[in-house]
Amino acid sequence: MIIAVDGPTASGKGTISKALAAHFGLPHLDTGLLYRAVGRQVFLDGGDPDDAGDALAATGFPGSLLADPHLRSEETGGLASRVSVHPSVRRALFERQRSFAEQRGGAVLDGRDIGTIIAPDADVKLFITASVEARAKRRWLEMQDRELDISLREIEADIAARDDRDINRADAPLRAAPGALVIDTSALDREAAIAAAIAAVEEAIH
Ligand code: DC
């Protein structure tokens, strides 16, 4: 069984995907991490994330980079969003994601274009969303825990800019795949969001 989970940043799709993978005994790939690694590699190379050539060169990042804690930062998220607009970068990362999806027994993948491009044949497609305010609040609370000093307003602006870039890019823009089940997590806590996703998958496969 292939489960495709898409949605904007801080919607809860990562948490939900991990929980679905554990619940259904499937391997999980956070595809955003691949774009984050490319963004981070461009930075380490001193390149320009908006330049298609620099970004493509960075797709050859070493596997060890995937364990770099910097990948989780807001800065790297922004770089990832910028390198992800280049079609050549998306093509370079395609095969890795596709073969993960095709492995025997199935998989859970989360990202922006899983249900539309990477695994349009997925058995279940979920689109996880939430209001900008709810997502910014979550991100802000996470940052408070990590003692990072950033205002709620800055986070809201950053999330809105990321959404705008991800939704309006020409190649593989963020959108719900046809037939995707939309789950709005704005008013749900972690446990309720996970329960809603598990129920949606159960219903889709029975
Ligand atoms: O899910 P995330 O915040 O880690 O993703 C970081 C960026 O990577 C996101 O802003 C857009 C890009 N991305 C993408 O274009 N396609 C994917 N399947 C996953 C992420």
mmCIF file of C-alpha atoms in Angstrom, residues 52-53 55-56 59 83 85-93 171:
data_model
loop_
_atom_site.group_PDB
_atom_site.id
_atom_site.type_symbol
_atom_site.label_atom_id
_atom_site.label_comp_id
_atom_site.label_asym_id
_atom_site.label_seq_id
_atom_site.Cartn_x
_atom_site.Cartn_y
_atom_site.Cartn_z
ATOM 1 C CA ALA A 52 19.275 26.384 -11.659
ATOM 2 C CA GLY A 53 22.883 25.291 -12.339
ATOM 3 C CA ALA A 55 20.974 24.091 -7.398
ATOM 4 C CA LEU A 56 21.323 21.124 -9.772
ATOM 5 C CA THR A 59 21.640 17.471 -5.835
ATOM 6 C CA VAL A 83 15.836 25.250 -5.007
ATOM 7 C CA VAL A 85 11.266 25.599 -8.121
ATOM 8 C CA HIS A 86 13.890 24.371 -10.639
ATOM 9 C CA PRO A 87 12.516 21.550 -12.835
ATOM 10 C CA SER A 88 16.032 20.072 -13.213
ATOM 11 C CA VAL A 89 16.305 19.724 -9.422
ATOM 12 C CA ARG A 90 12.888 18.047 -9.232
ATOM 13 C CA ARG A 91 13.887 15.636 -12.015
ATOM 14 C CA ALA A 92 17.173 14.798 -10.277
ATOM 15 C CA LEU A 93 15.309 13.857 -7.078
ATOM 16 C CA ASP A 171 6.540 22.817 -12.000
#
